[in-house]
């Protein structure tokens, strides 16, 4: 049941209980309904940052412009204690030349982009025979040294899913294949993009090389170009496929990045705050609308909407983390800097802008009453009560490090990997109605948490 603020105030006045033991006189549901009908704050953020800043590669001058823009936006939007908290990080940039060309037996160019952490081929490129692996496991099974002087090509299978779980299955092709191939002597690795679209857009993203294995050039082919290469293997009758690969990324050494923070200050500063997070950086090839301009817009809008129905009991702190994409540098720096300042609960939005369909917490058993209250409050937005244990997103390392409460609000990921880390990650892909549903759900959840007097995760 929802009560209008006046009716609730009358009820409170009539009660014999002291004011401090009563629930706070705020109608969070009304704020969430308002957000569903008419939120403009989230859209304003994501339209603004994608238009006025655009791509925001971690650690670069472009990310700095993004942080400056976010600081100004947070101040203008009425947040307190706005700051850009600096930290140092190693910075990788993609460079200018991204080319793959089949020299024989079927000469033609293929569309490729480097993976984050890729080494450079040098401006003259490298030419080598390509060896095909259908899966990362097949690559793992290749004998030591068998790829000496070769370019490894690694495929995989990935289908769209609501929960995005196929990313965990297919993602290894991007995360570890280049390192495995390099350890077996490969001079470079080319993968089928980890994505589900049919555009000629490669999906970038970070890759990694194990300790003691020197990074090699590594790139992702668009899905149609990967399919073309696979047909070449079928039609080559065993004749070697030779590729010229030119990728010119650079390491810039150590640069300064930062975490942008801002607060809706609560009535009781002695209570640990609610931390809502997203990341401000994006890859260079898109404008970072889905990943993760939308997330920053959603969490900041929710904090503002909660405050429209009364100052919350707890402070709501917005963390727009820097440098998520290239290795969670911002998330780790934030945790290191604030580890001694307890937070009540952490939540992150970093999975696009499509509707929230599931709520999970890590306190279903430790605080069943609060879990049930949140679950029942978001049901009217079509959000189910999931059965898993929330583990939180990349930008809330501090919640995991402090072993505190975590909530996951899962977004529909059916089309997320059509856009993820591609030039297609642009504002026009965001559906304003689904964006408002996100803000409404977040307003409801953050509003309950920020007005909860008891510990979210009792010790
Ligand atoms: Zn992201
Ligand atoms: Zn990303």
Short mmCIF file of C-alpha atoms and ligand atoms in Angstrom, two decimals:
data_model
loop_
_atom_site.label_atom_id
_atom_site.label_comp_id
_atom_site.label_asym_id
_atom_site.label_seq_id
_atom_site.Cartn_x
_atom_site.Cartn_y
_atom_site.Cartn_z
CA UNK A 1 0.00 0.00 0.00
CA UNK A 2 1.20 3.48 -0.78
CA UNK A 3 0.35 6.44 1.40
CA UNK A 4 0.30 10.03 0.26
CA UNK A 5 2.85 12.08 2.26
CA UNK A 6 0.07 13.99 4.06
CA UNK A 7 -1.75 10.82 5.11
CA UNK A 8 1.51 9.34 6.34
CA UNK A 9 2.33 12.47 8.31
CA UNK A 10 -1.10 12.32 9.97
CA UNK A 11 -0.52 8.69 10.84
CA UNK A 12 2.85 9.51 12.35
CA UNK A 13 1.41 12.40 14.36
CA UNK A 14 -1.32 10.15 15.74
CA UNK A 15 1.11 7.45 16.78
CA UNK A 16 2.29 7.18 20.36
CA UNK A 17 5.74 5.97 19.27
CA UNK A 18 8.63 8.40 19.34
CA UNK A 19 9.62 9.90 16.00
CA UNK A 20 13.02 8.18 15.96
CA UNK A 21 11.53 4.69 15.98
CA UNK A 22 9.05 5.43 13.21
CA UNK A 23 9.65 4.83 9.53
CA UNK A 24 10.75 8.01 7.77
CA UNK A 25 7.95 10.04 6.20
CA UNK A 26 8.92 9.49 2.59
CA UNK A 27 6.91 7.91 -0.19
CA UNK A 28 9.57 6.29 -2.32
CA UNK A 29 6.93 4.59 -4.48
CA UNK A 30 5.63 7.96 -5.59
CA UNK A 31 9.14 9.02 -6.61
CA UNK A 32 9.56 5.80 -8.61
CA UNK A 33 6.20 6.31 -10.33
CA UNK A 34 7.22 9.86 -11.23
CA UNK A 35 10.49 8.56 -12.67
CA UNK A 36 8.66 5.97 -14.78
CA UNK A 37 6.34 8.64 -16.19
CA UNK A 38 8.66 11.49 -16.78
CA UNK A 39 12.33 11.07 -15.88
CA UNK A 40 14.56 13.26 -18.02
CA UNK A 41 17.69 13.17 -15.84
CA UNK A 42 19.14 9.87 -17.09
CA UNK A 43 18.58 10.80 -20.71
CA UNK A 44 20.08 14.24 -20.12
CA UNK A 45 23.25 12.61 -18.77
CA UNK A 46 23.72 10.05 -21.52
CA UNK A 47 22.75 12.41 -24.34
CA UNK A 48 25.04 15.06 -22.91
CA UNK A 49 28.15 12.94 -22.41
CA UNK A 50 27.84 11.08 -25.73
CA UNK A 51 27.29 14.34 -27.62
CA UNK A 52 29.59 16.78 -25.83
CA UNK A 53 32.42 14.32 -25.02
CA UNK A 54 31.98 11.16 -27.12
CA UNK A 55 34.50 8.29 -26.80
CA UNK A 56 36.36 8.26 -23.47
CA UNK A 57 39.28 5.82 -23.64
CA UNK A 58 40.58 5.06 -20.12
CA UNK A 59 43.52 7.12 -18.91
CA UNK A 60 43.49 9.53 -21.86
CA UNK A 61 42.71 13.20 -22.30
CA UNK A 62 39.27 12.16 -23.63
CA UNK A 63 38.44 10.39 -20.38
CA UNK A 64 39.59 13.52 -18.51
CA UNK A 65 37.15 15.58 -20.57
CA UNK A 66 34.46 13.03 -19.67
CA UNK A 67 35.23 13.35 -15.96
CA UNK A 68 35.25 17.16 -16.15
CA UNK A 69 31.92 17.01 -17.93
CA UNK A 70 30.47 14.66 -15.29
CA UNK A 71 31.73 16.87 -12.44
CA UNK A 72 30.03 19.91 -13.98
CA UNK A 73 26.84 17.91 -14.62
CA UNK A 74 26.67 16.56 -11.05
CA UNK A 75 27.11 20.08 -9.61
CA UNK A 76 24.52 21.53 -11.98
CA UNK A 77 22.10 18.71 -11.12
CA UNK A 78 22.30 19.45 -7.40
CA UNK A 79 24.75 16.88 -6.02
CA UNK A 80 26.95 17.78 -3.03
CA UNK A 81 30.60 16.93 -2.34
CA UNK A 82 31.35 16.48 -6.05
CA UNK A 83 34.98 15.54 -6.71
CA UNK A 84 37.32 13.90 -9.21
CA UNK A 85 39.57 11.65 -7.12
CA UNK A 86 42.81 11.00 -9.05
CA UNK A 87 44.88 7.82 -9.29
CA UNK A 88 47.69 6.62 -11.55
CA UNK A 89 47.37 3.83 -14.11
CA UNK A 90 49.17 2.31 -17.12
CA UNK A 91 47.46 3.56 -20.26
CA UNK A 92 47.03 1.75 -23.57
CA UNK A 93 45.71 3.45 -26.70
CA UNK A 94 44.62 1.78 -29.95
CA UNK A 95 46.80 3.76 -32.35
CA UNK A 96 45.81 4.66 -35.89
CA UNK A 97 46.27 1.64 -38.20
CA UNK A 98 43.96 -1.39 -37.86
CA UNK A 99 44.24 -3.60 -40.93
CA UNK A 100 43.99 -7.30 -41.76
CA UNK A 101 44.48 -8.51 -45.30
CA UNK A 102 44.35 -12.05 -46.71
CA UNK A 103 47.26 -12.32 -49.20
CA UNK A 104 46.56 -15.86 -50.40
CA UNK A 105 44.76 -17.93 -51.56
CA UNK A 106 41.78 -15.51 -51.63
CA UNK A 107 43.26 -11.97 -51.42
CA UNK A 108 40.99 -9.38 -49.78
CA UNK A 109 40.84 -7.06 -46.77
CA UNK A 110 39.07 -8.06 -43.53
CA UNK A 111 37.68 -5.61 -40.97
CA UNK A 112 39.59 -5.75 -37.67
CA UNK A 113 40.22 -3.70 -34.53
CA UNK A 114 42.83 -4.27 -31.83
CA UNK A 115 42.01 -5.75 -28.43
CA UNK A 116 42.91 -3.69 -25.37
CA UNK A 117 46.42 -4.66 -24.28
CA UNK A 118 47.46 -5.73 -27.79
CA UNK A 119 51.09 -5.15 -28.80
CA UNK A 120 51.92 -3.35 -32.04
CA UNK A 121 52.92 -5.06 -35.26
CA UNK A 122 54.84 -1.93 -36.16
CA UNK A 123 53.74 0.25 -39.07
CA UNK A 124 54.93 -2.26 -41.66
CA UNK A 125 52.77 -5.06 -40.26
CA UNK A 126 53.55 -8.76 -40.02
CA UNK A 127 52.75 -11.52 -42.50
CA UNK A 128 52.20 -15.12 -41.44
CA UNK A 129 50.14 -18.26 -42.00
CA UNK A 130 46.87 -18.41 -40.07
CA UNK A 131 46.04 -21.50 -38.01
CA UNK A 132 42.35 -22.03 -37.15
CA UNK A 133 40.93 -23.10 -33.78
CA UNK A 134 37.19 -23.56 -33.38
CA UNK A 135 37.29 -23.00 -29.62
CA UNK A 136 39.63 -21.82 -26.90
CA UNK A 137 39.81 -25.41 -25.63
CA UNK A 138 41.09 -26.53 -29.05
CA UNK A 139 43.77 -23.84 -28.81
CA UNK A 140 44.68 -25.01 -25.29
CA UNK A 141 45.17 -28.53 -26.66
CA UNK A 142 47.69 -27.39 -29.30
CA UNK A 143 51.21 -28.74 -28.56
CA UNK A 144 53.80 -26.39 -27.04
CA UNK A 145 55.72 -24.51 -29.72
CA UNK A 146 53.31 -25.60 -32.45
CA UNK A 147 52.29 -22.03 -33.27
CA UNK A 148 55.82 -20.68 -33.75
CA UNK A 149 55.75 -18.04 -36.46
CA UNK A 150 51.98 -18.41 -36.99
CA UNK A 151 48.92 -16.22 -36.46
CA UNK A 152 46.32 -18.04 -34.34
CA UNK A 153 42.69 -17.54 -35.34
CA UNK A 154 40.23 -18.42 -32.57
CA UNK A 155 36.50 -18.80 -33.15
CA UNK A 156 33.66 -19.55 -30.72
CA UNK A 157 29.89 -19.78 -30.65
CA UNK A 158 27.76 -17.14 -28.94
CA UNK A 159 24.00 -16.57 -28.89
CA UNK A 160 21.97 -13.71 -27.41
CA UNK A 161 20.46 -14.38 -23.97
CA UNK A 162 18.38 -12.27 -21.61
CA UNK A 163 20.86 -12.71 -18.77
CA UNK A 164 23.96 -12.27 -20.97
CA UNK A 165 25.35 -15.56 -19.67
CA UNK A 166 26.75 -16.56 -23.07
CA UNK A 167 29.37 -13.85 -22.53
CA UNK A 168 30.89 -15.98 -19.78
CA UNK A 169 30.95 -18.92 -22.19
CA UNK A 170 32.27 -17.15 -25.32
CA UNK A 171 34.27 -14.38 -23.67
CA UNK A 172 37.35 -16.53 -23.12
CA UNK A 173 38.19 -16.12 -26.81
CA UNK A 174 38.85 -12.48 -26.04
CA UNK A 175 40.09 -12.69 -22.46
CA UNK A 176 42.71 -15.44 -22.71
CA UNK A 177 43.17 -16.79 -26.27
CA UNK A 178 45.91 -14.31 -27.22
CA UNK A 179 47.90 -15.18 -24.12
CA UNK A 180 47.58 -18.92 -24.69
CA UNK A 181 48.55 -18.59 -28.36
CA UNK A 182 51.53 -16.37 -27.47
CA UNK A 183 52.71 -18.97 -24.94
CA UNK A 184 52.74 -21.54 -27.76
CA UNK A 185 54.82 -19.28 -30.02
CA UNK A 186 52.17 -17.45 -32.08
CA UNK A 187 53.31 -14.09 -33.47
CA UNK A 188 49.75 -12.70 -33.27
CA UNK A 189 46.18 -13.69 -32.49
CA UNK A 190 43.00 -12.84 -34.36
CA UNK A 191 39.64 -13.74 -32.85
CA UNK A 192 36.03 -13.80 -34.00
CA UNK A 193 34.46 -10.83 -32.19
CA UNK A 194 32.73 -11.73 -28.96
CA UNK A 195 29.31 -10.45 -30.03
CA UNK A 196 25.94 -11.40 -31.45
CA UNK A 197 25.33 -8.90 -34.27
CA UNK A 198 25.74 -9.19 -38.03
CA UNK A 199 27.34 -5.80 -38.70
CA UNK A 200 30.85 -5.33 -40.03
CA UNK A 201 31.82 -3.91 -36.66
CA UNK A 202 34.54 -5.62 -34.65
CA UNK A 203 33.91 -5.83 -30.89
CA UNK A 204 36.98 -4.73 -28.96
CA UNK A 205 37.62 -5.28 -25.24
CA UNK A 206 40.55 -6.12 -23.05
CA UNK A 207 42.75 -9.17 -23.45
CA UNK A 208 45.53 -10.35 -21.17
CA UNK A 209 48.85 -12.14 -21.28
CA UNK A 210 50.07 -14.40 -18.46
CA UNK A 211 53.03 -13.46 -16.30
CA UNK A 212 56.21 -14.07 -18.30
CA UNK A 213 54.49 -14.13 -21.72
CA UNK A 214 55.32 -11.07 -23.84
CA UNK A 215 52.20 -9.43 -25.32
CA UNK A 216 51.68 -10.00 -29.04
CA UNK A 217 49.44 -8.15 -31.47
CA UNK A 218 45.81 -9.23 -30.98
CA UNK A 219 42.70 -8.17 -32.84
CA UNK A 220 39.01 -8.98 -33.31
CA UNK A 221 37.44 -9.51 -36.73
CA UNK A 222 33.84 -8.44 -37.24
CA UNK A 223 31.49 -11.45 -37.22
CA UNK A 224 30.90 -11.38 -41.02
CA UNK A 225 34.66 -11.16 -41.64
CA UNK A 226 35.31 -14.03 -39.23
CA UNK A 227 32.71 -16.11 -41.09
CA UNK A 228 34.43 -15.24 -44.36
CA UNK A 229 37.81 -16.37 -43.01
CA UNK A 230 36.24 -19.63 -41.81
CA UNK A 231 34.82 -20.28 -45.29
CA UNK A 232 38.30 -19.70 -46.70
CA UNK A 233 39.63 -22.55 -44.53
CA UNK A 234 36.84 -24.77 -45.90
CA UNK A 235 37.65 -23.87 -49.52
CA UNK A 236 41.46 -23.70 -49.39
CA UNK A 237 41.91 -27.49 -49.73
CA UNK A 238 44.73 -27.40 -47.21
CA UNK A 239 46.59 -24.57 -48.95
CA UNK A 240 48.00 -22.19 -46.28
CA UNK A 241 46.05 -18.99 -45.63
CA UNK A 242 48.42 -16.06 -45.35
CA UNK A 243 47.44 -12.85 -43.58
CA UNK A 244 49.12 -9.46 -43.37
CA UNK A 245 48.22 -7.85 -40.05
CA UNK A 246 48.91 -4.22 -39.16
CA UNK A 247 47.88 -2.98 -35.72
CA UNK A 248 49.63 0.00 -34.16
CA UNK A 249 48.48 0.41 -30.54
CA UNK A 250 50.78 2.16 -28.09
CA UNK A 251 51.42 2.17 -24.36
CA UNK A 252 51.50 5.70 -23.00
CA UNK A 253 53.08 4.64 -19.71
CA UNK A 254 51.61 5.89 -16.46
CA UNK A 255 48.91 8.55 -16.71
CA UNK A 256 46.39 10.10 -14.34
CA UNK A 257 42.81 8.91 -14.31
CA UNK A 258 40.12 9.56 -11.71
CA UNK A 259 36.88 8.56 -10.03
CA UNK A 260 34.06 11.08 -10.12
CA UNK A 261 31.88 11.14 -6.99
CA UNK A 262 28.90 13.16 -5.79
CA UNK A 263 26.39 12.83 -2.99
CA UNK A 264 22.81 13.32 -1.94
CA UNK A 265 23.59 13.96 1.71
CA UNK A 266 21.44 12.03 4.19
CA UNK A 267 19.87 13.17 7.46
CA UNK A 268 22.10 10.94 9.60
CA UNK A 269 25.78 11.19 8.61
CA UNK A 270 26.68 8.52 11.19
CA UNK A 271 24.96 5.83 9.08
CA UNK A 272 27.04 4.20 6.28
CA UNK A 273 25.99 5.46 2.84
CA UNK A 274 24.36 3.67 -0.08
CA UNK A 275 26.87 3.44 -2.94
CA UNK A 276 25.51 3.48 -6.51
CA UNK A 277 28.08 3.01 -9.26
CA UNK A 278 28.76 3.00 -13.00
CA UNK A 279 31.83 3.76 -15.12
CA UNK A 280 32.64 6.95 -16.96
CA UNK A 281 35.20 5.58 -19.48
CA UNK A 282 34.38 3.84 -22.76
CA UNK A 283 36.34 2.20 -25.54
CA UNK A 284 37.55 4.52 -28.28
CA UNK A 285 35.36 3.13 -31.05
CA UNK A 286 31.88 4.09 -29.81
CA UNK A 287 30.44 6.98 -27.81
CA UNK A 288 29.77 4.80 -24.75
CA UNK A 289 25.98 5.21 -24.63
CA UNK A 290 25.06 1.65 -23.61
CA UNK A 291 28.47 1.05 -22.00
CA UNK A 292 28.19 2.89 -19.72
CA UNK A 293 26.78 6.38 -20.16
CA UNK A 294 23.31 4.96 -19.55
CA UNK A 295 24.39 3.34 -16.29
CA UNK A 296 25.74 6.64 -14.95
CA UNK A 297 22.55 8.40 -16.00
CA UNK A 298 20.39 5.74 -14.32
CA UNK A 299 22.15 5.73 -10.94
CA UNK A 300 22.44 9.50 -10.71
CA UNK A 301 18.81 10.01 -11.77
CA UNK A 302 17.63 7.51 -9.15
CA UNK A 303 19.55 9.33 -6.39
CA UNK A 304 17.92 12.61 -7.43
CA UNK A 305 14.42 11.12 -7.58
CA UNK A 306 14.77 9.62 -4.09
CA UNK A 307 15.54 13.11 -2.78
CA UNK A 308 12.41 14.62 -4.38
CA UNK A 309 10.21 12.98 -1.71
CA UNK A 310 12.33 14.04 1.24
CA UNK A 311 15.94 14.02 2.37
CA UNK A 312 16.93 10.35 2.72
CA UNK A 313 18.10 8.99 6.07
CA UNK A 314 21.40 7.74 4.63
CA UNK A 315 23.69 9.53 2.21
CA UNK A 316 23.50 8.25 -1.38
CA UNK A 317 26.96 8.37 -2.95
CA UNK A 318 27.28 8.19 -6.73
CA UNK A 319 30.54 6.68 -8.00
CA UNK A 320 31.32 7.18 -11.68
CA UNK A 321 34.44 5.05 -11.81
CA UNK A 322 37.27 5.75 -14.22
CA UNK A 323 39.10 3.20 -16.35
CA UNK A 324 36.83 0.18 -15.94
CA UNK A 325 37.36 -1.15 -19.45
CA UNK A 326 41.11 -1.58 -19.33
CA UNK A 327 41.25 -3.34 -15.97
CA UNK A 328 39.00 -1.91 -13.23
CA UNK A 329 41.65 0.65 -12.26
CA UNK A 330 39.07 3.09 -10.90
CA UNK A 331 37.17 0.48 -8.92
CA UNK A 332 40.36 -0.75 -7.29
CA UNK A 333 41.64 2.77 -6.59
CA UNK A 334 38.30 3.73 -5.02
CA UNK A 335 38.36 0.70 -2.75
CA UNK A 336 41.97 1.35 -1.72
CA UNK A 337 41.23 5.01 -0.92
CA UNK A 338 37.96 4.41 0.98
CA UNK A 339 38.34 0.94 2.47
CA UNK A 340 38.13 2.33 6.03
CA UNK A 341 34.85 4.15 5.36
CA UNK A 342 32.09 1.52 5.63
CA UNK A 343 29.33 1.55 3.04
CA UNK A 344 25.92 0.05 3.78
CA UNK A 345 25.31 -1.51 0.38
CA UNK A 346 26.69 -1.32 -3.17
CA UNK A 347 24.85 -1.47 -6.50
CA UNK A 348 26.07 -0.94 -10.05
CA UNK A 349 24.44 -0.35 -13.44
CA UNK A 350 26.64 -1.46 -16.35
CA UNK A 351 24.66 -3.58 -18.79
CA UNK A 352 23.07 -1.15 -21.22
CA UNK A 353 19.74 0.60 -20.98
CA UNK A 354 17.15 -2.11 -21.56
CA UNK A 355 14.61 -2.95 -18.86
CA UNK A 356 15.46 -4.40 -15.46
CA UNK A 357 13.94 -7.87 -15.19
CA UNK A 358 15.40 -9.37 -12.00
CA UNK A 359 16.36 -8.36 -8.47
CA UNK A 360 18.87 -10.32 -6.39
CA UNK A 361 20.67 -9.54 -3.14
CA UNK A 362 23.34 -11.16 -1.01
CA UNK A 363 21.19 -10.72 2.14
CA UNK A 364 18.17 -12.89 1.31
CA UNK A 365 19.00 -15.07 4.33
CA UNK A 366 20.72 -12.54 6.59
CA UNK A 367 17.96 -9.93 6.24
CA UNK A 368 14.92 -11.71 4.79
CA UNK A 369 12.50 -8.93 5.74
CA UNK A 370 14.39 -6.26 3.80
CA UNK A 371 14.98 -8.59 0.84
CA UNK A 372 11.24 -9.35 0.70
CA UNK A 373 10.31 -5.66 1.00
CA UNK A 374 12.53 -4.72 -1.95
CA UNK A 375 11.34 -7.69 -4.03
CA UNK A 376 7.71 -6.87 -3.45
CA UNK A 377 8.22 -3.15 -4.16
CA UNK A 378 9.79 -3.73 -7.60
CA UNK A 379 7.35 -6.45 -8.71
CA UNK A 380 4.99 -3.84 -10.20
CA UNK A 381 7.75 -2.86 -12.64
CA UNK A 382 7.94 -6.44 -13.96
CA UNK A 383 11.05 -7.29 -11.93
CA UNK A 384 11.23 -10.83 -10.61
CA UNK A 385 12.74 -12.00 -7.33
CA UNK A 386 15.76 -14.02 -8.47
CA UNK A 387 17.08 -17.04 -6.65
CA UNK A 388 20.82 -16.34 -6.98
CA UNK A 389 23.20 -14.46 -4.72
CA UNK A 390 24.16 -10.97 -5.90
CA UNK A 391 27.89 -10.48 -6.46
CA UNK A 392 27.87 -6.93 -7.86
CA UNK A 393 29.50 -5.39 -10.90
CA UNK A 394 33.04 -4.39 -11.72
CA UNK A 395 32.88 -0.91 -10.22
CA UNK A 396 31.92 -1.88 -6.67
CA UNK A 397 35.08 -3.70 -5.60
CA UNK A 398 34.75 -1.80 -2.33
CA UNK A 399 31.50 -3.63 -1.47
CA UNK A 400 33.18 -7.00 -2.03
CA UNK A 401 36.35 -5.89 -0.20
CA UNK A 402 34.26 -4.76 2.79
CA UNK A 403 32.09 -7.91 2.54
CA UNK A 404 29.02 -5.72 2.77
CA UNK A 405 25.55 -5.84 1.24
CA UNK A 406 25.23 -6.04 -2.56
CA UNK A 407 22.21 -5.84 -4.86
CA UNK A 408 22.06 -6.80 -8.54
CA UNK A 409 19.35 -5.31 -10.74
CA UNK A 410 19.71 -7.40 -13.91
CA UNK A 411 18.98 -5.69 -17.21
CA UNK A 412 17.72 -7.39 -20.35
CA UNK A 413 20.89 -8.32 -22.24
CA UNK A 414 19.24 -9.77 -25.35
CA UNK A 415 20.71 -7.09 -27.63
CA UNK A 416 23.55 -5.94 -25.40
CA UNK A 417 26.19 -7.97 -27.26
CA UNK A 418 25.01 -6.63 -30.62
CA UNK A 419 26.41 -3.27 -29.50
CA UNK A 420 29.01 -4.03 -26.83
CA UNK A 421 32.40 -2.39 -27.49
CA UNK A 422 31.55 -1.53 -31.11
CA UNK A 423 31.15 1.69 -33.11
CA UNK A 424 27.39 0.99 -32.85
CA UNK A 425 27.35 1.85 -29.13
CA UNK A 426 25.63 5.18 -29.69
CA UNK A 427 22.71 7.14 -28.20
CA UNK A 428 20.13 6.15 -30.83
CA UNK A 429 20.21 2.56 -29.53
CA UNK A 430 18.70 3.65 -26.19
CA UNK A 431 14.94 3.22 -25.85
CA UNK A 432 13.77 6.14 -23.64
CA UNK A 433 10.89 4.12 -22.20
CA UNK A 434 13.12 1.26 -21.06
CA UNK A 435 15.63 3.79 -19.71
CA UNK A 436 12.86 5.31 -17.56
CA UNK A 437 11.89 1.83 -16.31
CA UNK A 438 15.49 1.42 -15.14
CA UNK A 439 15.36 4.75 -13.32
CA UNK A 440 12.04 3.85 -11.69
CA UNK A 441 13.30 0.49 -10.41
CA UNK A 442 16.51 2.06 -9.15
CA UNK A 443 14.59 4.91 -7.46
CA UNK A 444 12.41 2.37 -5.68
CA UNK A 445 15.33 0.22 -4.52
CA UNK A 446 17.73 3.02 -3.60
CA UNK A 447 14.90 4.85 -1.85
CA UNK A 448 14.16 1.86 0.38
CA UNK A 449 17.85 1.32 1.16
CA UNK A 450 18.62 4.98 1.84
CA UNK A 451 15.73 5.19 4.34
CA UNK A 452 16.52 1.93 6.13
CA UNK A 453 17.63 2.65 9.71
CA UNK A 454 18.89 -0.86 10.44
CA UNK A 455 22.04 -2.44 8.92
CA UNK A 456 21.34 -3.78 5.41
CA UNK A 457 23.58 -6.80 6.01
CA UNK A 458 23.47 -7.53 9.76
CA UNK A 459 26.78 -8.82 11.15
ZN1 LIG B 1 30.85 -1.42 -18.87
ZN1 LIG B 2 32.59 -2.54 -21.48
#
